[in-house]
PDB file of C-alpha atoms and ligand atoms in Angstrom:
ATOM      1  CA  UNK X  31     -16.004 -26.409  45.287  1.00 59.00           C
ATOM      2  CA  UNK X  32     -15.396 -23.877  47.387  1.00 59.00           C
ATOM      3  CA  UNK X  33     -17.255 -23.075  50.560  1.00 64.00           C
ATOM      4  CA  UNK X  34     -17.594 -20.118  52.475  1.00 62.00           C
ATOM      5  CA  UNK X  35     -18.819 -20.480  56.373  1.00 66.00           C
ATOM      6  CA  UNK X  36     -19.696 -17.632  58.230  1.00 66.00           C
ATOM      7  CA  UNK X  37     -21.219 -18.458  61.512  1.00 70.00           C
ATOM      8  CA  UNK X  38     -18.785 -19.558  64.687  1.00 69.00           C
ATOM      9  CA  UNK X  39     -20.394 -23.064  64.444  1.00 71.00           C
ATOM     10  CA  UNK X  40     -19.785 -23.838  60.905  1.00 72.00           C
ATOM     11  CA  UNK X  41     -16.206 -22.785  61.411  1.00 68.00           C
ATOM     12  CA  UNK X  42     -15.613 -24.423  64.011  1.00 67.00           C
ATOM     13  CA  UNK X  43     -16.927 -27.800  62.626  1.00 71.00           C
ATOM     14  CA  UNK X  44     -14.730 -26.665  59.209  1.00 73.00           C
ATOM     15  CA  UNK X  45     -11.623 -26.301  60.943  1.00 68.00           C
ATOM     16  CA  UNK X  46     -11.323 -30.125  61.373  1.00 69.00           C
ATOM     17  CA  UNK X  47     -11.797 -30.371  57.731  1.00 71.00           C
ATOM     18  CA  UNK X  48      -8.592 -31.912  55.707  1.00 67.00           C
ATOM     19  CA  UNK X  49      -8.047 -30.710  52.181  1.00 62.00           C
ATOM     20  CA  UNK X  50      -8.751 -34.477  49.801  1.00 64.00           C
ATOM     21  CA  UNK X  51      -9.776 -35.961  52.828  1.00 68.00           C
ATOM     22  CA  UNK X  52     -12.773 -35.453  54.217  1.00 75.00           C
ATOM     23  CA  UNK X  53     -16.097 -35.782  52.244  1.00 76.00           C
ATOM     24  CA  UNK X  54     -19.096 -33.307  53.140  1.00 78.00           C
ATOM     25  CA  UNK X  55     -22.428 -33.251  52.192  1.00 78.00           C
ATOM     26  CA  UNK X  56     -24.090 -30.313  52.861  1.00 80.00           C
ATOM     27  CA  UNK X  57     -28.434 -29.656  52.413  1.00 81.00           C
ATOM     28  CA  UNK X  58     -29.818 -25.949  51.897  1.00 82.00           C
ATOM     29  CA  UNK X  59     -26.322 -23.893  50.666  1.00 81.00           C
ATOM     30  CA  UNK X  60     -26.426 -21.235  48.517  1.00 79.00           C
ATOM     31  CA  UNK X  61     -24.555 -21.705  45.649  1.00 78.00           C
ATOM     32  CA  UNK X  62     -23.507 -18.228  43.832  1.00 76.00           C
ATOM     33  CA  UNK X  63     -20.790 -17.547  41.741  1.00 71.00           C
ATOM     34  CA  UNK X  64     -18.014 -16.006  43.762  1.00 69.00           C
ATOM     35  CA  UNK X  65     -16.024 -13.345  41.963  1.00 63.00           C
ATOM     36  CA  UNK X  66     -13.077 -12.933  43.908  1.00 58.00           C
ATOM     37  CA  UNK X  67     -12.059 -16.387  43.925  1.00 56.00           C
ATOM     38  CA  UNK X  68     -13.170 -16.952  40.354  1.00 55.00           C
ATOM     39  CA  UNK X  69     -15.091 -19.863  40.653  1.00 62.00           C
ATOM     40  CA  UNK X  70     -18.393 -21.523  42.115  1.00 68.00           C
ATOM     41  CA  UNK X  71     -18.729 -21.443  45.906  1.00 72.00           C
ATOM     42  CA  UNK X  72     -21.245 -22.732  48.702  1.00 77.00           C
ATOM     43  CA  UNK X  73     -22.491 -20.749  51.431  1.00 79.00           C
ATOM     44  CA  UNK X  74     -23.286 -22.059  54.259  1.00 79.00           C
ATOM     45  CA  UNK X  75     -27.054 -20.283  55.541  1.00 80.00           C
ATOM     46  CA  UNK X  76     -29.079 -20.890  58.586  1.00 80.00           C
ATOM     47  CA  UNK X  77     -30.720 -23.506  57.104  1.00 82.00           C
ATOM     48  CA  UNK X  78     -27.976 -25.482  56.297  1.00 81.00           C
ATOM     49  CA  UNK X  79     -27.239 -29.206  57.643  1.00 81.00           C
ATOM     50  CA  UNK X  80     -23.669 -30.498  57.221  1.00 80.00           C
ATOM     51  CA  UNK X  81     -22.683 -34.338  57.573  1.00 81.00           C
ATOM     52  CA  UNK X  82     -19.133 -34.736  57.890  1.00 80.00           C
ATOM     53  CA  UNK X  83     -18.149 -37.868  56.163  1.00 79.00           C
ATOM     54  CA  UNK X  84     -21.522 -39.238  55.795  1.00 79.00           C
ATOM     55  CA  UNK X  85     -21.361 -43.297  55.549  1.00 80.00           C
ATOM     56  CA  UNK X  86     -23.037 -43.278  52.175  1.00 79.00           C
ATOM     57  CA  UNK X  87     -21.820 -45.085  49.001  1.00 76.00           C
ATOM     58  CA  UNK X  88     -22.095 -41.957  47.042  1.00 76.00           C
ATOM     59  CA  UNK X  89     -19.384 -40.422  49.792  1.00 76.00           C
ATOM     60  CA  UNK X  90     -17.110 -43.192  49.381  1.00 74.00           C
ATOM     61  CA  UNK X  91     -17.081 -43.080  45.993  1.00 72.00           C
ATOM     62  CA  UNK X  92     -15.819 -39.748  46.148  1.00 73.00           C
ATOM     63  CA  UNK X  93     -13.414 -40.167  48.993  1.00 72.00           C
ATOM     64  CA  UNK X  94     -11.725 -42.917  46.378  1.00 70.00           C
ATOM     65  CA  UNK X  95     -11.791 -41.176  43.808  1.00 66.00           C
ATOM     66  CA  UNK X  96      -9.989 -38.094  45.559  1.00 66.00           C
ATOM     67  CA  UNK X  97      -7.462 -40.899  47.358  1.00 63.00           C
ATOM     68  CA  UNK X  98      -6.598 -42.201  43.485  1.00 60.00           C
ATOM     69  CA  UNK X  99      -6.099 -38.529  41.986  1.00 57.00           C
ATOM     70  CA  UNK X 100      -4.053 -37.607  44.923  1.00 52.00           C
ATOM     71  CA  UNK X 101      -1.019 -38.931  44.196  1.00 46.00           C
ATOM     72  CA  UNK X 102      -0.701 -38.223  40.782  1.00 46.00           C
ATOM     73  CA  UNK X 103      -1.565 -34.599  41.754  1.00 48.00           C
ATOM     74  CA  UNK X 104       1.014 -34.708  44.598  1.00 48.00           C
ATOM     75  CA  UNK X 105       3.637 -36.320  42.312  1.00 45.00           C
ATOM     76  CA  UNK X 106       2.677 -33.724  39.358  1.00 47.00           C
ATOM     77  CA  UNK X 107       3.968 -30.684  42.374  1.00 49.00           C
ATOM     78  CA  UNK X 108       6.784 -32.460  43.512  1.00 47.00           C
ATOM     79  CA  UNK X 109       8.522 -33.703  40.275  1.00 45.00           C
ATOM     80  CA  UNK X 110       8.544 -29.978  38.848  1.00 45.00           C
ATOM     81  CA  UNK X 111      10.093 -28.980  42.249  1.00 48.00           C
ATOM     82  CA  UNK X 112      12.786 -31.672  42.670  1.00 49.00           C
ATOM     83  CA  UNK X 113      13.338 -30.808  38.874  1.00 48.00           C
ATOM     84  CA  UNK X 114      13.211 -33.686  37.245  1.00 53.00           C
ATOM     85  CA  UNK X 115      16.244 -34.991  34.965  1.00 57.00           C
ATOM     86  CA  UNK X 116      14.544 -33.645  32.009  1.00 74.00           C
ATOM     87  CA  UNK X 117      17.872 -32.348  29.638  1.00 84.00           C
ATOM     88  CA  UNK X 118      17.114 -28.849  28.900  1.00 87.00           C
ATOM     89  CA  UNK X 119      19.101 -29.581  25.231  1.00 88.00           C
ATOM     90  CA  UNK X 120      16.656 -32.296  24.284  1.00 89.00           C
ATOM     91  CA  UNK X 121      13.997 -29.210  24.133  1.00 92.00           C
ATOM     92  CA  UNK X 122      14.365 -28.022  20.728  1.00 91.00           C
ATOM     93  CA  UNK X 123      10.926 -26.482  19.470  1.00 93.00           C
ATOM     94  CA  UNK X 124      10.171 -22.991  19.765  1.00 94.00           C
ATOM     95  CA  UNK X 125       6.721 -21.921  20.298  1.00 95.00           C
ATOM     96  CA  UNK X 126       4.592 -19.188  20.548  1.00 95.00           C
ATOM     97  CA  UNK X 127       2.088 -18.878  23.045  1.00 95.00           C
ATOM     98  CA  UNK X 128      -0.838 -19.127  20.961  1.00 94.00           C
ATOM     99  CA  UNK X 129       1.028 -22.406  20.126  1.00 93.00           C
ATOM    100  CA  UNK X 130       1.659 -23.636  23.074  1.00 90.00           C
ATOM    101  CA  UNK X 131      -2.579 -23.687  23.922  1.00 88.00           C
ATOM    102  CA  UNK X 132      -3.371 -25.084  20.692  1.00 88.00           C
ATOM    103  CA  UNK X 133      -1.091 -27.978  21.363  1.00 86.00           C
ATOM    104  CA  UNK X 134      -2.188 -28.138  24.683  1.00 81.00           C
ATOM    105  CA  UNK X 135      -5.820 -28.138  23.548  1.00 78.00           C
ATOM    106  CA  UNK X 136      -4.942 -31.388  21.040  1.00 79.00           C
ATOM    107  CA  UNK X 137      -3.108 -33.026  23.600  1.00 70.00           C
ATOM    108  CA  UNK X 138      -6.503 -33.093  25.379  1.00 65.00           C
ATOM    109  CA  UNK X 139      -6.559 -36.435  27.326  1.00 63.00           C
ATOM    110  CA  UNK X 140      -3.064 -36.997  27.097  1.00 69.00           C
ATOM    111  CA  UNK X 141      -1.604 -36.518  30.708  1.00 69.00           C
ATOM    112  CA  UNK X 142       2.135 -36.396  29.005  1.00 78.00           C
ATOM    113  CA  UNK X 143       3.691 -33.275  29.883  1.00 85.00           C
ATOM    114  CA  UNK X 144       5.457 -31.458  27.039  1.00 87.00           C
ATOM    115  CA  UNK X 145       8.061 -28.878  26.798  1.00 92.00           C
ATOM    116  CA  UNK X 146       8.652 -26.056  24.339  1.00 94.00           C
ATOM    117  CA  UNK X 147      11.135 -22.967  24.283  1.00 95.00           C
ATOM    118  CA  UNK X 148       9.178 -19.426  24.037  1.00 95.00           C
ATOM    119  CA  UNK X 149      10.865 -16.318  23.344  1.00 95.00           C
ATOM    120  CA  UNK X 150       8.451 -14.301  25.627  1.00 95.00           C
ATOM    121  CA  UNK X 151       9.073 -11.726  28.509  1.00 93.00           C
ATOM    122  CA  UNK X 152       7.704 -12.023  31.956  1.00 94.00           C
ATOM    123  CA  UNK X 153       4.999  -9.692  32.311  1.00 95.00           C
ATOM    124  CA  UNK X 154       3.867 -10.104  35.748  1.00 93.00           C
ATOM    125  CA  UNK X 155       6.073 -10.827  38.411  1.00 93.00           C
ATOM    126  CA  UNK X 156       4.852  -9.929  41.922  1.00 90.00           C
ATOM    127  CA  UNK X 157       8.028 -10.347  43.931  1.00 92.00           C
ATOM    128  CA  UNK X 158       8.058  -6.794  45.638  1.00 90.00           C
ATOM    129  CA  UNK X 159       4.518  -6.490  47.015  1.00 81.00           C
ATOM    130  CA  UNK X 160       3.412  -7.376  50.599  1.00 75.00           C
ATOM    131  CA  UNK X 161       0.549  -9.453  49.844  1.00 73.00           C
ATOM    132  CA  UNK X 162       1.807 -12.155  47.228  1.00 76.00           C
ATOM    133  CA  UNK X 163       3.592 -14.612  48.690  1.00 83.00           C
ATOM    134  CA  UNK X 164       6.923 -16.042  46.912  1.00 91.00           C
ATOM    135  CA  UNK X 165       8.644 -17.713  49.587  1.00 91.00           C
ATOM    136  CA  UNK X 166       7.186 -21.304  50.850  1.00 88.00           C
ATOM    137  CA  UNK X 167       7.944 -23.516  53.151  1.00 88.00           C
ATOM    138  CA  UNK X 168       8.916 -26.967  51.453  1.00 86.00           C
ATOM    139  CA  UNK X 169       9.563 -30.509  53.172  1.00 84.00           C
ATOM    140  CA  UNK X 170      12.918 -32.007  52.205  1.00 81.00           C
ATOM    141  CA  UNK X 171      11.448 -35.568  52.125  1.00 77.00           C
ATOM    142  CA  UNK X 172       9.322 -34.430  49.414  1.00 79.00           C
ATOM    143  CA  UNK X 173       9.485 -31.186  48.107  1.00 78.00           C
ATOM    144  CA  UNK X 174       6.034 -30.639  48.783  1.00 80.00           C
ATOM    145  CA  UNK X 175       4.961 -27.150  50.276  1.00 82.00           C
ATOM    146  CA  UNK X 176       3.978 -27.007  53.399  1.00 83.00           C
ATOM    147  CA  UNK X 177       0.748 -26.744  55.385  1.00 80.00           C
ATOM    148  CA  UNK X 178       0.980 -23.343  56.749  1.00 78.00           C
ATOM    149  CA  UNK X 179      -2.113 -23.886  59.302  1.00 79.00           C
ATOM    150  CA  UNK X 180      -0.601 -26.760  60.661  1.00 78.00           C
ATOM    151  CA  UNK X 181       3.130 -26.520  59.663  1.00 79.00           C
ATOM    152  CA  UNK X 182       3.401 -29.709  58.425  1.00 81.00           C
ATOM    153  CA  UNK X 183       4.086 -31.522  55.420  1.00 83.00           C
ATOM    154  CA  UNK X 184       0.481 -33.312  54.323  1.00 80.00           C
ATOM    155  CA  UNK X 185       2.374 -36.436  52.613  1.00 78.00           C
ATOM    156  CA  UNK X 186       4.904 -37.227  55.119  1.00 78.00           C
ATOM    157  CA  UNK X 187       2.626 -36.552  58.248  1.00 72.00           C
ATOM    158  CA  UNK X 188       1.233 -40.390  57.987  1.00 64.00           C
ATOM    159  CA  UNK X 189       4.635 -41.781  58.028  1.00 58.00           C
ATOM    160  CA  UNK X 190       6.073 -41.284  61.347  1.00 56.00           C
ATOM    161  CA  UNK X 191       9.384 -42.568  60.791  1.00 56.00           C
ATOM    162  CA  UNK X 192      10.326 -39.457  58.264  1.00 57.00           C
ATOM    163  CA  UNK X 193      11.665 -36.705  60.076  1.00 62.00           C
ATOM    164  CA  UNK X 194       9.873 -33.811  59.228  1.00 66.00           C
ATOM    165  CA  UNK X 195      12.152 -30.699  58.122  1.00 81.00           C
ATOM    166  CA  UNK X 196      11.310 -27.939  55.879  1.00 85.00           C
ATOM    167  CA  UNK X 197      13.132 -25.016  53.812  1.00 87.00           C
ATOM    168  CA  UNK X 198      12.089 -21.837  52.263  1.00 89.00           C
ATOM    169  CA  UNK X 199      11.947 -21.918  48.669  1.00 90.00           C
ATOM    170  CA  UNK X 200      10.755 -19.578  46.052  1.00 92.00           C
ATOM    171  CA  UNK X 201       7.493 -20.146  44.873  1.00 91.00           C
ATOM    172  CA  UNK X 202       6.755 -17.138  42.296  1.00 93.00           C
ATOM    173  CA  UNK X 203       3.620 -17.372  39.613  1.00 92.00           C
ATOM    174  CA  UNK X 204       4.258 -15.271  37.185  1.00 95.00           C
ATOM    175  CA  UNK X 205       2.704 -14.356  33.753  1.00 95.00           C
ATOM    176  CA  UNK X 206       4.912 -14.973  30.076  1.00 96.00           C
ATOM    177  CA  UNK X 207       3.475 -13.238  27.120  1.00 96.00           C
ATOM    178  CA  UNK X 208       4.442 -12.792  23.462  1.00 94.00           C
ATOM    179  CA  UNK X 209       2.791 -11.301  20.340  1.00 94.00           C
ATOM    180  CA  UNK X 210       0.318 -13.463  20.108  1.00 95.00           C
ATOM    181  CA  UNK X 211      -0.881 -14.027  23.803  1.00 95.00           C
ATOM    182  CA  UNK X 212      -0.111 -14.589  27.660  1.00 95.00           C
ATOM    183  CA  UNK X 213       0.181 -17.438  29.929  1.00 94.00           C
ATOM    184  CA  UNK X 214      -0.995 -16.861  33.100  1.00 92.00           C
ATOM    185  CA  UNK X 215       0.331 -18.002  36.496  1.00 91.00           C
ATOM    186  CA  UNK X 216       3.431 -20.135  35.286  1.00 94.00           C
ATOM    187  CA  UNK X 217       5.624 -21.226  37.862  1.00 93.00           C
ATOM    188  CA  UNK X 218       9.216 -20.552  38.770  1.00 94.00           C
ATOM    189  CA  UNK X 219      10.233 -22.468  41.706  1.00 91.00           C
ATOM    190  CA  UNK X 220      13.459 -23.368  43.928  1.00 89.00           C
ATOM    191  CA  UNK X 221      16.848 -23.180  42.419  1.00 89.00           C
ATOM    192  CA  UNK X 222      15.336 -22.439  39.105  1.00 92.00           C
ATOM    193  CA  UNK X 223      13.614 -18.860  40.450  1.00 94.00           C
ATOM    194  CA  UNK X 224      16.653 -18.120  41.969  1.00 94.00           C
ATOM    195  CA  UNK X 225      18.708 -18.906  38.808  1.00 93.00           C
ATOM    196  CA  UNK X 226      16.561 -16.771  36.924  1.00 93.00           C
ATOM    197  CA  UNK X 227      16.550 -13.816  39.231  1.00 94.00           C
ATOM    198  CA  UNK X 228      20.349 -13.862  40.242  1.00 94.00           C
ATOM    199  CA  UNK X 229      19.824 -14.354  43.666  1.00 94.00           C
ATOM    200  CA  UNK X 230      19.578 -16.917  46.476  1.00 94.00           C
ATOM    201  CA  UNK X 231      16.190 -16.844  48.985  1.00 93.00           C
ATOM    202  CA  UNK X 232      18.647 -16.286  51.272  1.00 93.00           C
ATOM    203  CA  UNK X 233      19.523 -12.731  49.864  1.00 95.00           C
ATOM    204  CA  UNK X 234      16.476 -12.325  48.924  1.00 95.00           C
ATOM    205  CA  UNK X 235      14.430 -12.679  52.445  1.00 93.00           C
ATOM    206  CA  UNK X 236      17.378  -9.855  53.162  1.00 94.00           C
ATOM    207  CA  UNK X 237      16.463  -6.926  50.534  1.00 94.00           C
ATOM    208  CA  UNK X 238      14.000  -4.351  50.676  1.00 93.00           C
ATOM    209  CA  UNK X 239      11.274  -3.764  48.943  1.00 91.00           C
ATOM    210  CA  UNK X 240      12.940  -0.973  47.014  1.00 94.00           C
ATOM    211  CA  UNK X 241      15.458  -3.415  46.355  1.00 95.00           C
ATOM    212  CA  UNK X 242      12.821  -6.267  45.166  1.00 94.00           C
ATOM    213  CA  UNK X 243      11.455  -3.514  42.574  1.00 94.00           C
ATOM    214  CA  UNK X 244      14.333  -2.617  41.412  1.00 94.00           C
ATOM    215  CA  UNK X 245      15.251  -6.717  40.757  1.00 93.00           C
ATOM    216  CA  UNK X 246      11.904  -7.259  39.166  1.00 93.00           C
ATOM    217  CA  UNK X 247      12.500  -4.222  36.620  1.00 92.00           C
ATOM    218  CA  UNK X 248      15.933  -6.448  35.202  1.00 89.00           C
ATOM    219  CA  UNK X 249      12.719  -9.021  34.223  1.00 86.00           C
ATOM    220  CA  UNK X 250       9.985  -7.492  33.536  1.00 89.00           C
ATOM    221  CA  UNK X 251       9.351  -6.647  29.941  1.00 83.00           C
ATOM    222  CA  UNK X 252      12.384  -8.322  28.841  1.00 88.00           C
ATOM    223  CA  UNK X 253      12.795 -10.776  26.158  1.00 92.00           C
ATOM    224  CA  UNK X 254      13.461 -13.756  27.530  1.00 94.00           C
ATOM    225  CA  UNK X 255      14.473 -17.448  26.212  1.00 95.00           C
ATOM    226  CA  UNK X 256      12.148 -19.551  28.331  1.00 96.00           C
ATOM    227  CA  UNK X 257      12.177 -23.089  28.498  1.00 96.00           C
ATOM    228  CA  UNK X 258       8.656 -24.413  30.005  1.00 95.00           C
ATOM    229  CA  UNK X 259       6.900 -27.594  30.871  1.00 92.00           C
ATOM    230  CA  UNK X 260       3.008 -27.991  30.607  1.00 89.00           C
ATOM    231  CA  UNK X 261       1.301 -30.374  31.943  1.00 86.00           C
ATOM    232  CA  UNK X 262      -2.451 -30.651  31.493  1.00 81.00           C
ATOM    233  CA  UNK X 263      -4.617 -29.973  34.671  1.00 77.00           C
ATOM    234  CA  UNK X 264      -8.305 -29.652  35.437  1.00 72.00           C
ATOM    235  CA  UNK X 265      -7.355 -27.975  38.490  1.00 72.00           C
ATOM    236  CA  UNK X 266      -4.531 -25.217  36.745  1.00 72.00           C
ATOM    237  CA  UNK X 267      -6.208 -21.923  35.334  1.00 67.00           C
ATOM    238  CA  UNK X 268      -6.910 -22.118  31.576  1.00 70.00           C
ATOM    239  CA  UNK X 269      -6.865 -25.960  32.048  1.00 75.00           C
ATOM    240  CA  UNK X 270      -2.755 -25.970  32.010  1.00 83.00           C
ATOM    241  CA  UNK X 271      -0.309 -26.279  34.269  1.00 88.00           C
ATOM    242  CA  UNK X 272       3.067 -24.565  33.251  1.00 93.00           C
ATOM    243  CA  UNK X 273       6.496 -24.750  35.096  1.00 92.00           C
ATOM    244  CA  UNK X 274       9.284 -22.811  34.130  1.00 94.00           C
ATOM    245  CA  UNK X 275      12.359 -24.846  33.648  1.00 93.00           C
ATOM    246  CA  UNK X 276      14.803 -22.326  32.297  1.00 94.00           C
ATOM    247  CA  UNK X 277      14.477 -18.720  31.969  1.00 94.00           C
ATOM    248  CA  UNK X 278      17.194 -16.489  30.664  1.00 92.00           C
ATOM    249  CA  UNK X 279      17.320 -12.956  28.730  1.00 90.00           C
ATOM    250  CA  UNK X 280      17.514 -13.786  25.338  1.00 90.00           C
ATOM    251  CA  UNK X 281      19.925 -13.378  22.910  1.00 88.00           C
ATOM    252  CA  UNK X 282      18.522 -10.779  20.835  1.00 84.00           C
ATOM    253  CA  UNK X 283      19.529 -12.043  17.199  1.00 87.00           C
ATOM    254  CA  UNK X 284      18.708 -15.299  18.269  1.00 85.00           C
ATOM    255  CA  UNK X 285      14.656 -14.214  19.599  1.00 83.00           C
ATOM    256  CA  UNK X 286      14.297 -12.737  16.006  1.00 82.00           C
ATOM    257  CA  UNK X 287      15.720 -15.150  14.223  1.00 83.00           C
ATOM    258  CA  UNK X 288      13.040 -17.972  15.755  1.00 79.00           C
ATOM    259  CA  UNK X 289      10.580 -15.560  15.883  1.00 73.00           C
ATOM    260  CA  UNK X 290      10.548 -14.486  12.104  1.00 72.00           C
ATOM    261  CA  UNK X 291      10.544 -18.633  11.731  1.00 62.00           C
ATOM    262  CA  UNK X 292       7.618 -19.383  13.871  1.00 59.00           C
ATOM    263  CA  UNK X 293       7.701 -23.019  11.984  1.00 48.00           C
ATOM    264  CA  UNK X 294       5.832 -25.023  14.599  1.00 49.00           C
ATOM    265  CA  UNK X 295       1.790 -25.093  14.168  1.00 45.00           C
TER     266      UNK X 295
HETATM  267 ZN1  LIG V  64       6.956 -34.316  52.772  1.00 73.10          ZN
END
């Protein structure tokens, strides 16, 4: 859940928070439902009292729980970076994406990922403003992003004998939608975003924001042929986690050829 502190103390104590690893339990918050963020949070108010790692069973419980999960979360990240060597031709069913969340909602339980081709265009892609972020740092042992706070990679850190170096990679959510429906905050990542938008980071980092506009306008609203993976996730919004894998502008008899033969269901 998320927490908001206020009060110099409270931050202060929260700054020596880590993200999965430390347990809190916290008496007298207020819990609200926070609009901005979109979800539940905690406030910390003058009456609050909170026990860092409290030696309870119930806390250890937790901390185990979050220590199993971890990996599979961390390894869920990474492989869609490092791009696994998933053959782009063995993805042969078209979807739409109304399709792709009913499939997603039978799959239910099943932490498989599955692919799909959609014939959709990109309708939000926030490459030229100031305040979305596209470019992270990444750790070449593990393709992980970054901790910006402390510049360090969180999964490497323990193991001293990696050496610790990082690269800028894109990191773009953007939204795909089709006749029937959108899917929201799908990533494009690394060599695929830059395969996608004809550029390296490289040039990228060097254009202006006129520039950046003018690239996203080639995307946006185009029909594209998009090749995507989705992977199930409590923790993605609408419960599902998609990564682009391919995205190209589609060949235009081809889109309505597939698209008049929506066969899947
Ligand atoms: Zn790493």
């Amino acid at each position: 859940m998320l927490t908001c502190v206020w009060d110099n103390e409270s931050i202060l104590l929260a700054q020596s928070w880590m993200p999965r690893e430390t347990v809190i339990f916290a008496s007298d918050v207020r819990i609200n439902f926070n609009k901005f963020q979109n979800c539940m949070a905690a406030t910390v108010i003058s009456k609050t009292i909170i026990t860092t790692n409290p030696d309870t069973p119930e806390a250890n419980i937790l901390l185990n729980y979050v220590r199993e999960n971890k990996e599979t979360d961390v390894a869920d990240e990474t492989d869609s970076y490092l791009r696994e060597s998933i053959n782009l031709n063995s993805v042969v069913d078209v979807y739409t994406v109304e399709q792709l969340k009913v499939k997603a909602l039978r799959n239910e339980g099943k932490a498989d990922p599955f692919y799909g081709i959609l014939y959709a265009y990109i309708s939000t892609l926030n490459i030229d403003d100031e305040i979305t972020k596209v470019v992270r740092n990444r750790c070449s042992g593990c393709g992980y992003i970054v901790n910006e706070a402390s510049n360090t990679c969180t999964i490497c850190e323990k193991d001293s004998s990696k050496l610790q170096s990082f690269f800028l990679g894109f990191d773009v959510l953007v939204d795909l939608t089709d006749h029937t429906g959108t899917l929201h905050s799908c990533s494009l990542t690394g060599s695929i975003a830059e395969g996608t938008l004809g550029c390296t980071i490289n040039e990228f980092l060097a254009m202006t924001s006129e520039q950046k506009t003018k690239l996203k306008w080639q995307f946006l609203l185009e029909r594209s042929k998009i090749y995507v993976k989705l992977i199930l996730s409590h923790r993605a919004r609408g419960g599902l986690k998609v990564s682009i894998l391919s995205c190209k502008l589609a060949d235009p008899t081809e889109a309505s050829r597939n698209l008049a033969g929506q066969g899947h269901t």
